[in-house]
């Protein structure tokens, strides 16, 4: 596979390129947003540093997404959750915060490639072959309707666009709405890597689901354990007390 590595830091770029080549990939490294836009069409996947000299990384991400739908992982020193959420909303498939372990980044690249390389693959199978007992391929909670087969979510009758993985998380919870799911279980099923258990990816995706649906109670936090599908009633609280 051919990687486009957008990174202006020479040492970081060298380390990443070496690791990618060792995994059998070819790499084009660019240090400026302009060159990223010029070469993105060649890429099978993209690693994107957000701190670039010539353009804000989030702006570049949005522009890249208008011309390319290759898997894209943000590699960033910006560790504030708001930046990460914005990155995911702008179309990133995943993110890694510097400093990171190379093995973790490589695992995430493999996971993202697997997921995006097989559009009718894992996530679709999960929906159609998911646990029975929901009485159909659609789950309703309050005024939120989750269509597991069609992969759509409507709130009060209006469709809400979630990212692929936000939908995967929501669909997983909706598939067994009566159960509380541990973080490890969700990370293992959706991310394919239980060892990512320490990552904040899951929380960021849950935050995205809550924000986009404007129904914070749709996903209930079970402190210190995991998440459950909630019932977004009027006046409900983010942290359910049940
Ligand atoms: Ca940088």
JSON list of N, CA and C and ligand atoms in Angstrom, two decimals, residues 7-9 49 51-52 98, ligand 1:
[
{"chain": "A", "resi": 7, "resn": "UNK", "atom": "N", "xyz": [3.89, 15.40, 7.31]},
{"chain": "A", "resi": 7, "resn": "UNK", "atom": "CA", "xyz": [4.56, 15.65, 8.59]},
{"chain": "A", "resi": 7, "resn": "UNK", "atom": "C", "xyz": [5.73, 16.57, 8.34]},
{"chain": "A", "resi": 8, "resn": "UNK", "atom": "N", "xyz": [5.77, 17.70, 9.04]},
{"chain": "A", "resi": 8, "resn": "UNK", "atom": "CA", "xyz": [6.84, 18.66, 8.78]},
{"chain": "A", "resi": 8, "resn": "UNK", "atom": "C", "xyz": [8.05, 18.45, 9.68]},
{"chain": "A", "resi": 9, "resn": "UNK", "atom": "N", "xyz": [7.92, 17.61, 10.68]},
{"chain": "A", "resi": 9, "resn": "UNK", "atom": "CA", "xyz": [9.04, 17.34, 11.58]},
{"chain": "A", "resi": 9, "resn": "UNK", "atom": "C", "xyz": [9.88, 16.20, 11.01]},
{"chain": "A", "resi": 49, "resn": "UNK", "atom": "N", "xyz": [-0.28, 14.99, 10.14]},
{"chain": "A", "resi": 49, "resn": "UNK", "atom": "CA", "xyz": [0.07, 15.84, 11.27]},
{"chain": "A", "resi": 49, "resn": "UNK", "atom": "C", "xyz": [-0.76, 17.11, 11.16]},
{"chain": "A", "resi": 51, "resn": "UNK", "atom": "N", "xyz": [-0.22, 20.00, 12.84]},
{"chain": "A", "resi": 51, "resn": "UNK", "atom": "CA", "xyz": [0.56, 21.22, 12.97]},
{"chain": "A", "resi": 51, "resn": "UNK", "atom": "C", "xyz": [1.51, 21.40, 11.80]},
{"chain": "A", "resi": 52, "resn": "UNK", "atom": "N", "xyz": [1.04, 22.06, 10.77]},
{"chain": "A", "resi": 52, "resn": "UNK", "atom": "CA", "xyz": [1.83, 22.25, 9.56]},
{"chain": "A", "resi": 52, "resn": "UNK", "atom": "C", "xyz": [2.14, 23.73, 9.38]},
{"chain": "A", "resi": 98, "resn": "UNK", "atom": "N", "xyz": [0.53, 12.38, 19.86]},
{"chain": "A", "resi": 98, "resn": "UNK", "atom": "CA", "xyz": [1.96, 12.29, 20.16]},
{"chain": "A", "resi": 98, "resn": "UNK", "atom": "C", "xyz": [2.19, 12.62, 21.64]},
{"chain": "B", "resi": 1, "resn": "LIG", "atom": "CA1", "xyz": [4.15, 19.43, 12.89]}
]
